PDB file of C-alpha atoms in Angstrom:
ATOM      1  CA  UNK A   1      -0.027   0.028   0.056  1.00 51.00           C
ATOM      2  CA  UNK A   2       1.506   3.286  -1.143  1.00 54.00           C
ATOM      3  CA  UNK A   3       1.471   6.407   1.080  1.00 57.00           C
ATOM      4  CA  UNK A   4       0.649   9.690  -0.472  1.00 55.00           C
ATOM      5  CA  UNK A   5       3.308  12.404  -0.150  1.00 60.00           C
ATOM      6  CA  UNK A   6       2.443  16.014   0.812  1.00 57.00           C
ATOM      7  CA  UNK A   7       3.253  17.086  -2.847  1.00 59.00           C
ATOM      8  CA  UNK A   8       0.544  14.745  -4.125  1.00 62.00           C
ATOM      9  CA  UNK A   9      -2.130  16.391  -1.884  1.00 65.00           C
ATOM     10  CA  UNK A  10      -1.302  19.949  -2.881  1.00 67.00           C
ATOM     11  CA  UNK A  11      -3.250  21.601  -5.665  1.00 72.00           C
ATOM     12  CA  UNK A  12      -1.305  21.647  -8.940  1.00 79.00           C
ATOM     13  CA  UNK A  13      -0.068  25.114  -9.704  1.00 82.00           C
ATOM     14  CA  UNK A  14      -0.486  26.224 -13.315  1.00 86.00           C
ATOM     15  CA  UNK A  15       2.762  26.287 -15.286  1.00 89.00           C
ATOM     16  CA  UNK A  16       5.079  29.172 -14.918  1.00 91.00           C
ATOM     17  CA  UNK A  17       4.518  30.468 -18.616  1.00 93.00           C
ATOM     18  CA  UNK A  18       0.774  30.528 -18.099  1.00 93.00           C
ATOM     19  CA  UNK A  19       1.022  32.562 -14.892  1.00 90.00           C
ATOM     20  CA  UNK A  20       3.372  35.074 -16.692  1.00 92.00           C
ATOM     21  CA  UNK A  21       0.943  35.282 -19.629  1.00 94.00           C
ATOM     22  CA  UNK A  22      -1.991  35.973 -17.246  1.00 92.00           C
ATOM     23  CA  UNK A  23       0.025  38.658 -15.522  1.00 88.00           C
ATOM     24  CA  UNK A  24       0.955  40.285 -18.761  1.00 93.00           C
ATOM     25  CA  UNK A  25      -2.669  40.331 -19.949  1.00 94.00           C
ATOM     26  CA  UNK A  26      -3.828  41.894 -16.652  1.00 89.00           C
ATOM     27  CA  UNK A  27      -1.105  44.548 -16.864  1.00 87.00           C
ATOM     28  CA  UNK A  28      -1.908  45.298 -20.552  1.00 91.00           C
ATOM     29  CA  UNK A  29      -5.675  45.600 -19.809  1.00 92.00           C
ATOM     30  CA  UNK A  30      -4.983  47.809 -16.771  1.00 88.00           C
ATOM     31  CA  UNK A  31      -2.881  50.151 -18.798  1.00 86.00           C
ATOM     32  CA  UNK A  32      -5.483  50.426 -21.595  1.00 90.00           C
ATOM     33  CA  UNK A  33      -8.236  50.966 -19.056  1.00 91.00           C
ATOM     34  CA  UNK A  34      -6.264  53.571 -17.114  1.00 88.00           C
ATOM     35  CA  UNK A  35      -5.263  55.684 -20.217  1.00 86.00           C
ATOM     36  CA  UNK A  36      -8.516  55.261 -22.071  1.00 89.00           C
ATOM     37  CA  UNK A  37     -11.081  55.877 -19.351  1.00 89.00           C
ATOM     38  CA  UNK A  38      -9.659  56.562 -15.826  1.00 88.00           C
ATOM     39  CA  UNK A  39      -7.086  59.298 -16.459  1.00 86.00           C
ATOM     40  CA  UNK A  40      -9.093  61.266 -18.951  1.00 85.00           C
ATOM     41  CA  UNK A  41     -11.996  61.038 -16.289  1.00 86.00           C
ATOM     42  CA  UNK A  42      -9.784  62.231 -13.582  1.00 86.00           C
ATOM     43  CA  UNK A  43      -8.476  64.972 -15.777  1.00 84.00           C
ATOM     44  CA  UNK A  44     -12.003  66.112 -16.670  1.00 82.00           C
ATOM     45  CA  UNK A  45     -12.904  66.120 -12.964  1.00 83.00           C
ATOM     46  CA  UNK A  46      -9.887  67.971 -11.707  1.00 85.00           C
ATOM     47  CA  UNK A  47      -8.502  70.012 -14.575  1.00 86.00           C
ATOM     48  CA  UNK A  48     -11.290  71.315 -16.702  1.00 91.00           C
ATOM     49  CA  UNK A  49     -11.009  75.048 -16.765  1.00 93.00           C
ATOM     50  CA  UNK A  50     -13.934  75.745 -19.104  1.00 93.00           C
ATOM     51  CA  UNK A  51     -17.412  76.883 -18.403  1.00 91.00           C
ATOM     52  CA  UNK A  52     -20.425  74.879 -19.453  1.00 84.00           C
ATOM     53  CA  UNK A  53     -18.714  71.668 -20.460  1.00 78.00           C
ATOM     54  CA  UNK A  54     -20.571  69.797 -17.608  1.00 68.00           C
ATOM     55  CA  UNK A  55     -23.803  70.833 -19.241  1.00 65.00           C
ATOM     56  CA  UNK A  56     -22.711  69.263 -22.508  1.00 63.00           C
ATOM     57  CA  UNK A  57     -21.751  66.063 -20.823  1.00 61.00           C
ATOM     58  CA  UNK A  58     -24.900  65.752 -18.675  1.00 57.00           C
ATOM     59  CA  UNK A  59     -27.418  63.282 -20.162  1.00 54.00           C
ATOM     60  CA  UNK A  60     -30.708  64.881 -21.285  1.00 46.00           C
TER      61      UNK A  60
ATOM     62  CA  UNK B   1      -5.735  32.849   2.795  1.00 75.00           C
ATOM     63  CA  UNK B   2      -2.198  34.235   3.253  1.00 84.00           C
ATOM     64  CA  UNK B   3      -1.854  34.210  -0.589  1.00 80.00           C
ATOM     65  CA  UNK B   4      -5.082  36.188  -0.918  1.00 86.00           C
ATOM     66  CA  UNK B   5      -3.950  38.915   1.590  1.00 90.00           C
ATOM     67  CA  UNK B   6      -0.458  39.056  -0.049  1.00 88.00           C
ATOM     68  CA  UNK B   7      -2.146  39.457  -3.476  1.00 85.00           C
ATOM     69  CA  UNK B   8      -4.331  42.377  -2.228  1.00 89.00           C
ATOM     70  CA  UNK B   9      -1.337  43.943  -0.655  1.00 90.00           C
ATOM     71  CA  UNK B  10       0.564  43.902  -3.920  1.00 87.00           C
ATOM     72  CA  UNK B  11      -2.453  45.202  -5.761  1.00 85.00           C
ATOM     73  CA  UNK B  12      -2.646  48.160  -3.285  1.00 89.00           C
ATOM     74  CA  UNK B  13       1.080  48.935  -3.624  1.00 90.00           C
ATOM     75  CA  UNK B  14       0.860  48.805  -7.386  1.00 86.00           C
ATOM     76  CA  UNK B  15      -2.189  51.064  -7.426  1.00 85.00           C
ATOM     77  CA  UNK B  16      -0.513  53.476  -5.139  1.00 88.00           C
ATOM     78  CA  UNK B  17       2.590  53.632  -7.229  1.00 89.00           C
ATOM     79  CA  UNK B  18       0.423  54.161 -10.383  1.00 86.00           C
ATOM     80  CA  UNK B  19      -1.422  57.083  -8.739  1.00 86.00           C
ATOM     81  CA  UNK B  20       1.746  58.634  -7.602  1.00 89.00           C
ATOM     82  CA  UNK B  21       3.298  58.349 -10.998  1.00 89.00           C
ATOM     83  CA  UNK B  22       0.157  59.915 -12.569  1.00 88.00           C
ATOM     84  CA  UNK B  23       0.295  62.832 -10.208  1.00 87.00           C
ATOM     85  CA  UNK B  24       3.914  63.330 -10.988  1.00 89.00           C
ATOM     86  CA  UNK B  25       3.188  63.260 -14.689  1.00 88.00           C
ATOM     87  CA  UNK B  26       0.235  65.742 -14.259  1.00 86.00           C
ATOM     88  CA  UNK B  27       2.320  68.189 -12.165  1.00 85.00           C
ATOM     89  CA  UNK B  28       5.580  68.224 -13.977  1.00 85.00           C
ATOM     90  CA  UNK B  29       5.504  66.475 -17.296  1.00 90.00           C
ATOM     91  CA  UNK B  30       2.410  67.904 -18.782  1.00 91.00           C
ATOM     92  CA  UNK B  31       4.225  71.212 -18.759  1.00 92.00           C
ATOM     93  CA  UNK B  32       6.705  69.838 -21.293  1.00 93.00           C
ATOM     94  CA  UNK B  33       3.999  68.986 -23.648  1.00 93.00           C
ATOM     95  CA  UNK B  34       2.569  72.497 -23.409  1.00 94.00           C
ATOM     96  CA  UNK B  35       5.992  74.101 -23.747  1.00 93.00           C
ATOM     97  CA  UNK B  36       6.673  72.065 -26.985  1.00 94.00           C
ATOM     98  CA  UNK B  37       3.096  73.040 -28.294  1.00 94.00           C
ATOM     99  CA  UNK B  38       3.772  76.752 -27.470  1.00 94.00           C
ATOM    100  CA  UNK B  39       7.038  76.683 -29.393  1.00 92.00           C
ATOM    101  CA  UNK B  40       5.220  75.165 -32.430  1.00 92.00           C
ATOM    102  CA  UNK B  41       2.508  77.837 -32.131  1.00 92.00           C
ATOM    103  CA  UNK B  42       5.112  80.524 -31.976  1.00 89.00           C
ATOM    104  CA  UNK B  43       6.682  79.205 -35.137  1.00 87.00           C
ATOM    105  CA  UNK B  44       3.363  79.171 -37.077  1.00 86.00           C
ATOM    106  CA  UNK B  45       2.647  82.728 -35.512  1.00 85.00           C
ATOM    107  CA  UNK B  46       5.899  84.024 -36.926  1.00 80.00           C
ATOM    108  CA  UNK B  47       4.776  82.886 -40.362  1.00 80.00           C
ATOM    109  CA  UNK B  48       1.166  84.028 -40.149  1.00 76.00           C
ATOM    110  CA  UNK B  49       1.269  87.474 -38.378  1.00 73.00           C
ATOM    111  CA  UNK B  50       2.296  90.445 -40.389  1.00 67.00           C
ATOM    112  CA  UNK B  51       5.547  92.061 -39.122  1.00 58.00           C
ATOM    113  CA  UNK B  52       4.086  95.517 -38.571  1.00 48.00           C
ATOM    114  CA  UNK B  53       3.198  97.119 -35.244  1.00 45.00           C
ATOM    115  CA  UNK B  54      -0.363  98.456 -35.400  1.00 46.00           C
ATOM    116  CA  UNK B  55      -1.083  99.822 -31.932  1.00 46.00           C
ATOM    117  CA  UNK B  56      -2.645 103.200 -32.088  1.00 46.00           C
ATOM    118  CA  UNK B  57      -4.796 102.499 -35.133  1.00 49.00           C
ATOM    119  CA  UNK B  58      -8.301 104.050 -35.142  1.00 47.00           C
ATOM    120  CA  UNK B  59     -10.831 101.668 -33.566  1.00 47.00           C
ATOM    121  CA  UNK B  60     -13.258 102.213 -36.478  1.00 50.00           C
ATOM    122  CA  UNK B  61     -10.734 101.061 -39.050  1.00 53.00           C
ATOM    123  CA  UNK B  62      -9.974  98.106 -36.923  1.00 49.00           C
ATOM    124  CA  UNK B  63     -13.517  97.090 -36.452  1.00 49.00           C
ATOM    125  CA  UNK B  64     -14.050  96.916 -40.224  1.00 52.00           C
ATOM    126  CA  UNK B  65     -11.070  94.752 -40.634  1.00 52.00           C
ATOM    127  CA  UNK B  66     -12.244  92.380 -37.875  1.00 50.00           C
ATOM    128  CA  UNK B  67     -15.285  91.572 -39.951  1.00 50.00           C
ATOM    129  CA  UNK B  68     -13.120  90.360 -42.765  1.00 56.00           C
ATOM    130  CA  UNK B  69     -10.976  87.895 -40.723  1.00 61.00           C
ATOM    131  CA  UNK B  70     -10.709  84.328 -41.796  1.00 69.00           C
ATOM    132  CA  UNK B  71     -11.783  81.313 -39.621  1.00 82.00           C
ATOM    133  CA  UNK B  72      -9.032  79.921 -37.642  1.00 87.00           C
ATOM    134  CA  UNK B  73      -8.850  76.051 -37.709  1.00 89.00           C
ATOM    135  CA  UNK B  74      -9.138  74.397 -34.314  1.00 92.00           C
ATOM    136  CA  UNK B  75      -5.843  73.931 -32.590  1.00 91.00           C
ATOM    137  CA  UNK B  76      -4.168  76.753 -34.617  1.00 91.00           C
ATOM    138  CA  UNK B  77      -2.605  79.853 -33.092  1.00 91.00           C
ATOM    139  CA  UNK B  78      -5.666  82.181 -32.540  1.00 92.00           C
ATOM    140  CA  UNK B  79      -3.979  85.110 -30.558  1.00 92.00           C
ATOM    141  CA  UNK B  80      -1.147  86.081 -28.362  1.00 92.00           C
ATOM    142  CA  UNK B  81      -1.926  87.051 -24.769  1.00 93.00           C
ATOM    143  CA  UNK B  82      -0.059  88.721 -21.832  1.00 94.00           C
ATOM    144  CA  UNK B  83      -0.822  90.717 -18.756  1.00 94.00           C
ATOM    145  CA  UNK B  84       0.785  93.965 -17.613  1.00 93.00           C
ATOM    146  CA  UNK B  85       1.198  96.089 -14.574  1.00 92.00           C
ATOM    147  CA  UNK B  86       3.003  99.431 -14.752  1.00 89.00           C
ATOM    148  CA  UNK B  87       4.757  98.294 -17.969  1.00 85.00           C
ATOM    149  CA  UNK B  88       5.865  94.985 -16.483  1.00 87.00           C
ATOM    150  CA  UNK B  89       4.595  91.576 -17.467  1.00 89.00           C
ATOM    151  CA  UNK B  90       2.748  89.764 -14.769  1.00 90.00           C
ATOM    152  CA  UNK B  91       0.879  86.403 -14.219  1.00 91.00           C
ATOM    153  CA  UNK B  92       3.115  84.608 -16.783  1.00 89.00           C
ATOM    154  CA  UNK B  93       6.725  85.250 -17.815  1.00 84.00           C
ATOM    155  CA  UNK B  94       6.021  84.393 -21.417  1.00 85.00           C
ATOM    156  CA  UNK B  95       3.640  85.675 -23.999  1.00 91.00           C
ATOM    157  CA  UNK B  96       0.932  83.037 -24.190  1.00 94.00           C
ATOM    158  CA  UNK B  97      -0.222  81.715 -27.552  1.00 94.00           C
ATOM    159  CA  UNK B  98      -3.967  81.081 -27.531  1.00 95.00           C
ATOM    160  CA  UNK B  99      -5.236  78.187 -29.606  1.00 95.00           C
ATOM    161  CA  UNK B 100      -8.548  78.122 -31.405  1.00 93.00           C
ATOM    162  CA  UNK B 101     -10.945  75.892 -29.435  1.00 93.00           C
ATOM    163  CA  UNK B 102     -11.370  75.111 -25.787  1.00 91.00           C
ATOM    164  CA  UNK B 103     -11.631  71.238 -25.416  1.00 91.00           C
ATOM    165  CA  UNK B 104      -9.392  69.630 -22.829  1.00 91.00           C
ATOM    166  CA  UNK B 105      -7.412  68.182 -25.726  1.00 91.00           C
ATOM    167  CA  UNK B 106      -6.704  71.566 -27.255  1.00 94.00           C
ATOM    168  CA  UNK B 107      -6.018  73.231 -23.865  1.00 94.00           C
ATOM    169  CA  UNK B 108      -2.933  70.978 -23.610  1.00 94.00           C
ATOM    170  CA  UNK B 109      -1.330  73.320 -26.023  1.00 95.00           C
ATOM    171  CA  UNK B 110      -2.073  76.543 -24.032  1.00 95.00           C
ATOM    172  CA  UNK B 111      -5.070  78.850 -23.345  1.00 96.00           C
ATOM    173  CA  UNK B 112      -8.004  78.266 -25.666  1.00 95.00           C
ATOM    174  CA  UNK B 113     -10.543  80.520 -27.404  1.00 95.00           C
ATOM    175  CA  UNK B 114     -14.161  79.581 -26.916  1.00 94.00           C
ATOM    176  CA  UNK B 115     -15.317  79.177 -30.585  1.00 91.00           C
ATOM    177  CA  UNK B 116     -18.659  80.831 -30.087  1.00 89.00           C
ATOM    178  CA  UNK B 117     -17.230  83.940 -28.399  1.00 92.00           C
ATOM    179  CA  UNK B 118     -16.088  87.069 -30.117  1.00 93.00           C
ATOM    180  CA  UNK B 119     -12.817  87.836 -31.666  1.00 92.00           C
ATOM    181  CA  UNK B 120     -10.094  90.116 -30.239  1.00 92.00           C
ATOM    182  CA  UNK B 121     -11.368  93.744 -30.548  1.00 90.00           C
ATOM    183  CA  UNK B 122     -14.878  92.628 -31.440  1.00 90.00           C
ATOM    184  CA  UNK B 123     -17.931  94.329 -30.037  1.00 91.00           C
ATOM    185  CA  UNK B 124     -18.943  91.335 -27.901  1.00 93.00           C
ATOM    186  CA  UNK B 125     -17.242  89.085 -25.467  1.00 95.00           C
ATOM    187  CA  UNK B 126     -13.922  87.413 -26.218  1.00 96.00           C
ATOM    188  CA  UNK B 127     -13.684  84.294 -23.963  1.00 95.00           C
ATOM    189  CA  UNK B 128     -10.522  82.374 -23.306  1.00 96.00           C
ATOM    190  CA  UNK B 129     -10.041  79.356 -21.002  1.00 95.00           C
ATOM    191  CA  UNK B 130      -6.707  78.307 -19.501  1.00 95.00           C
ATOM    192  CA  UNK B 131      -5.326  75.720 -17.004  1.00 95.00           C
ATOM    193  CA  UNK B 132      -4.715  76.993 -13.445  1.00 93.00           C
ATOM    194  CA  UNK B 133      -2.559  73.891 -12.714  1.00 91.00           C
ATOM    195  CA  UNK B 134      -0.895  71.395 -15.098  1.00 91.00           C
ATOM    196  CA  UNK B 135      -0.111  71.912 -18.685  1.00 93.00           C
ATOM    197  CA  UNK B 136       2.141  74.813 -18.071  1.00 92.00           C
ATOM    198  CA  UNK B 137      -0.307  76.427 -15.694  1.00 93.00           C
ATOM    199  CA  UNK B 138      -0.799  79.511 -17.807  1.00 94.00           C
ATOM    200  CA  UNK B 139      -3.438  81.070 -15.522  1.00 95.00           C
ATOM    201  CA  UNK B 140      -1.903  79.862 -12.204  1.00 94.00           C
ATOM    202  CA  UNK B 141      -1.731  83.376 -10.818  1.00 94.00           C
ATOM    203  CA  UNK B 142      -4.415  85.139 -12.857  1.00 95.00           C
ATOM    204  CA  UNK B 143      -6.089  86.050  -9.567  1.00 95.00           C
ATOM    205  CA  UNK B 144      -3.294  88.642  -8.830  1.00 95.00           C
ATOM    206  CA  UNK B 145      -4.854  90.895 -11.411  1.00 96.00           C
ATOM    207  CA  UNK B 146      -6.196  94.175  -9.870  1.00 95.00           C
ATOM    208  CA  UNK B 147      -7.578  97.549 -10.853  1.00 94.00           C
ATOM    209  CA  UNK B 148      -5.185  99.352 -13.284  1.00 92.00           C
ATOM    210  CA  UNK B 149      -3.779  96.134 -14.718  1.00 94.00           C
ATOM    211  CA  UNK B 150      -4.192  95.527 -18.493  1.00 93.00           C
ATOM    212  CA  UNK B 151      -4.793  92.371 -20.582  1.00 95.00           C
ATOM    213  CA  UNK B 152      -3.142  92.489 -23.908  1.00 93.00           C
ATOM    214  CA  UNK B 153      -4.299  90.433 -26.915  1.00 93.00           C
ATOM    215  CA  UNK B 154      -2.586  90.422 -30.328  1.00 90.00           C
ATOM    216  CA  UNK B 155      -4.678  88.963 -33.150  1.00 88.00           C
ATOM    217  CA  UNK B 156      -3.592  87.126 -36.268  1.00 86.00           C
ATOM    218  CA  UNK B 157      -3.435  90.390 -38.171  1.00 84.00           C
ATOM    219  CA  UNK B 158      -0.817  91.652 -35.643  1.00 82.00           C
ATOM    220  CA  UNK B 159      -3.199  94.207 -34.034  1.00 85.00           C
ATOM    221  CA  UNK B 160      -2.807  94.622 -30.317  1.00 88.00           C
ATOM    222  CA  UNK B 161      -5.948  95.126 -28.293  1.00 92.00           C
ATOM    223  CA  UNK B 162      -5.827  96.212 -24.674  1.00 93.00           C
ATOM    224  CA  UNK B 163      -8.390  95.395 -22.071  1.00 95.00           C
ATOM    225  CA  UNK B 164      -8.511  97.015 -18.665  1.00 95.00           C
ATOM    226  CA  UNK B 165      -8.965  94.644 -15.806  1.00 96.00           C
ATOM    227  CA  UNK B 166     -12.407  95.042 -14.303  1.00 95.00           C
ATOM    228  CA  UNK B 167     -13.242  92.344 -11.840  1.00 95.00           C
ATOM    229  CA  UNK B 168     -12.970  88.608 -10.887  1.00 96.00           C
ATOM    230  CA  UNK B 169     -15.515  86.232  -9.446  1.00 96.00           C
ATOM    231  CA  UNK B 170     -15.789  82.574  -8.435  1.00 96.00           C
ATOM    232  CA  UNK B 171     -18.690  80.875 -10.021  1.00 96.00           C
ATOM    233  CA  UNK B 172     -20.048  77.341 -10.595  1.00 94.00           C
ATOM    234  CA  UNK B 173     -18.767  75.327 -13.617  1.00 92.00           C
ATOM    235  CA  UNK B 174     -22.340  75.643 -15.047  1.00 91.00           C
ATOM    236  CA  UNK B 175     -22.603  79.419 -14.994  1.00 93.00           C
ATOM    237  CA  UNK B 176     -22.400  79.770 -18.692  1.00 93.00           C
ATOM    238  CA  UNK B 177     -23.597  83.381 -18.582  1.00 93.00           C
ATOM    239  CA  UNK B 178     -20.067  84.415 -17.766  1.00 94.00           C
ATOM    240  CA  UNK B 179     -18.975  83.722 -21.371  1.00 93.00           C
ATOM    241  CA  UNK B 180     -22.198  85.264 -22.856  1.00 91.00           C
ATOM    242  CA  UNK B 181     -22.441  88.330 -24.879  1.00 89.00           C
ATOM    243  CA  UNK B 182     -22.322  91.059 -22.220  1.00 91.00           C
ATOM    244  CA  UNK B 183     -21.478  89.448 -18.841  1.00 93.00           C
ATOM    245  CA  UNK B 184     -20.798  92.745 -17.061  1.00 92.00           C
ATOM    246  CA  UNK B 185     -23.899  94.355 -18.370  1.00 91.00           C
ATOM    247  CA  UNK B 186     -21.893  97.481 -19.368  1.00 90.00           C
ATOM    248  CA  UNK B 187     -22.425  97.154 -23.084  1.00 90.00           C
ATOM    249  CA  UNK B 188     -18.637  97.522 -23.579  1.00 92.00           C
ATOM    250  CA  UNK B 189     -16.524  95.001 -25.571  1.00 95.00           C
ATOM    251  CA  UNK B 190     -15.300  92.447 -22.874  1.00 96.00           C
ATOM    252  CA  UNK B 191     -12.732  89.785 -22.371  1.00 96.00           C
ATOM    253  CA  UNK B 192     -13.490  86.826 -20.119  1.00 96.00           C
ATOM    254  CA  UNK B 193     -10.845  84.508 -18.772  1.00 96.00           C
ATOM    255  CA  UNK B 194     -12.016  81.202 -17.240  1.00 96.00           C
ATOM    256  CA  UNK B 195      -9.904  78.873 -15.146  1.00 96.00           C
ATOM    257  CA  UNK B 196     -10.103  76.302 -12.345  1.00 94.00           C
ATOM    258  CA  UNK B 197     -10.633  77.229  -8.753  1.00 91.00           C
ATOM    259  CA  UNK B 198      -9.376  76.388  -6.224  1.00 92.00           C
ATOM    260  CA  UNK B 199      -5.956  75.355  -7.754  1.00 90.00           C
ATOM    261  CA  UNK B 200      -5.910  71.552  -8.469  1.00 85.00           C
ATOM    262  CA  UNK B 201      -9.624  71.261  -8.420  1.00 87.00           C
ATOM    263  CA  UNK B 202     -12.380  71.882 -11.024  1.00 88.00           C
ATOM    264  CA  UNK B 203     -15.033  72.314  -8.259  1.00 90.00           C
ATOM    265  CA  UNK B 204     -15.451  75.997  -9.260  1.00 93.00           C
ATOM    266  CA  UNK B 205     -14.281  78.435 -11.840  1.00 95.00           C
ATOM    267  CA  UNK B 206     -12.361  81.683 -11.348  1.00 96.00           C
ATOM    268  CA  UNK B 207     -13.570  84.329 -13.917  1.00 96.00           C
ATOM    269  CA  UNK B 208     -11.619  87.409 -14.748  1.00 97.00           C
ATOM    270  CA  UNK B 209     -13.144  90.188 -16.850  1.00 97.00           C
ATOM    271  CA  UNK B 210     -11.743  93.140 -18.587  1.00 96.00           C
ATOM    272  CA  UNK B 211     -13.129  95.797 -20.843  1.00 95.00           C
ATOM    273  CA  UNK B 212     -11.615  97.001 -24.201  1.00 94.00           C
ATOM    274  CA  UNK B 213      -9.872 100.354 -23.981  1.00 90.00           C
ATOM    275  CA  UNK B 214     -11.015 102.770 -26.763  1.00 75.00           C
ATOM    276  CA  UNK B 215      -7.472 104.052 -27.252  1.00 62.00           C
ATOM    277  CA  UNK B 216      -5.083 100.987 -27.077  1.00 58.00           C
ATOM    278  CA  UNK B 217      -2.011 101.628 -25.000  1.00 58.00           C
ATOM    279  CA  UNK B 218       1.141 100.641 -26.765  1.00 59.00           C
ATOM    280  CA  UNK B 219       2.792  97.972 -24.725  1.00 58.00           C
ATOM    281  CA  UNK B 220       5.937  99.024 -22.912  1.00 58.00           C
ATOM    282  CA  UNK B 221       6.797  95.571 -21.613  1.00 58.00           C
ATOM    283  CA  UNK B 222       9.819  94.023 -23.117  1.00 58.00           C
ATOM    284  CA  UNK B 223       9.422  91.282 -25.784  1.00 63.00           C
ATOM    285  CA  UNK B 224       5.786  92.197 -26.684  1.00 63.00           C
ATOM    286  CA  UNK B 225       5.984  94.011 -30.075  1.00 62.00           C
ATOM    287  CA  UNK B 226       4.707  91.827 -32.947  1.00 58.00           C
ATOM    288  CA  UNK B 227       8.249  91.486 -34.145  1.00 60.00           C
ATOM    289  CA  UNK B 228       9.471  90.333 -30.791  1.00 68.00           C
ATOM    290  CA  UNK B 229       6.599  87.972 -30.239  1.00 67.00           C
ATOM    291  CA  UNK B 230       7.218  86.298 -33.592  1.00 60.00           C
ATOM    292  CA  UNK B 231      10.891  86.418 -32.930  1.00 58.00           C
ATOM    293  CA  UNK B 232      10.539  84.279 -29.755  1.00 50.00           C
ATOM    294  CA  UNK B 233      11.192  81.260 -31.885  1.00 44.00           C
ATOM    295  CA  UNK B 234      14.708  82.351 -32.637  1.00 44.00           C
ATOM    296  CA  UNK B 235      15.609  82.834 -28.932  1.00 39.00           C
TER     297      UNK B 235
END
């Protein structure tokens, strides 16, 4: 009767290349989201010196 | 559980670093973008504006010419702007080139002209927006203007229009009347400058008004003749 080792019981970790790929995708998506939506939104919120632009953005 | 906590910890650290880098970019590096854009505008200005000083022309003659002016494409140099007190330039060390249009994208190049407002020297209201902070902060200290100060605007024909400072007010971002036809109710040709208030926030707007002087004062500040403004690119 064979005894199981601690390594057999542990959940199998995905391969290193897969983890690296997931990390790269997460970073890429984050950068796109930040530069496309988040930063322009923050800039609009904090740096808009114009008058009336909020009226234009407000849904009717 | 430990791995989850560690993951959240890393996420927070990375988020903090990203936010810090963004603030550093906004405060210091956006100015470089504006500086480059202002240099380019100065180059086109030197090619566009006639090399003749015209301060002191009769207002009637100038009013007729204003009607004939061409449309300025969005993003192109619309005017040159500076502020004076007792012959000394104030608010900004440089002559500011105003772009045509006032979207956030265009305002990265410098102060921007509200397209529906009047032209320099026109009978209505000339409205210009500028950043208080970031992108070169052209209107950082526009609040220092007081009675007796003048606002100088040179149009694409090289004509210098001088507005006398009248008043400033803090308003809501939705108070569009400030850039309307006659915001001061005086009937005089007006200039309206809009910028953020307080600094670093767009919660309110600081508005500065001036009224066109009938007899333009020839600028005595250094570096403000049409030739000198255009010659900036050579410096």
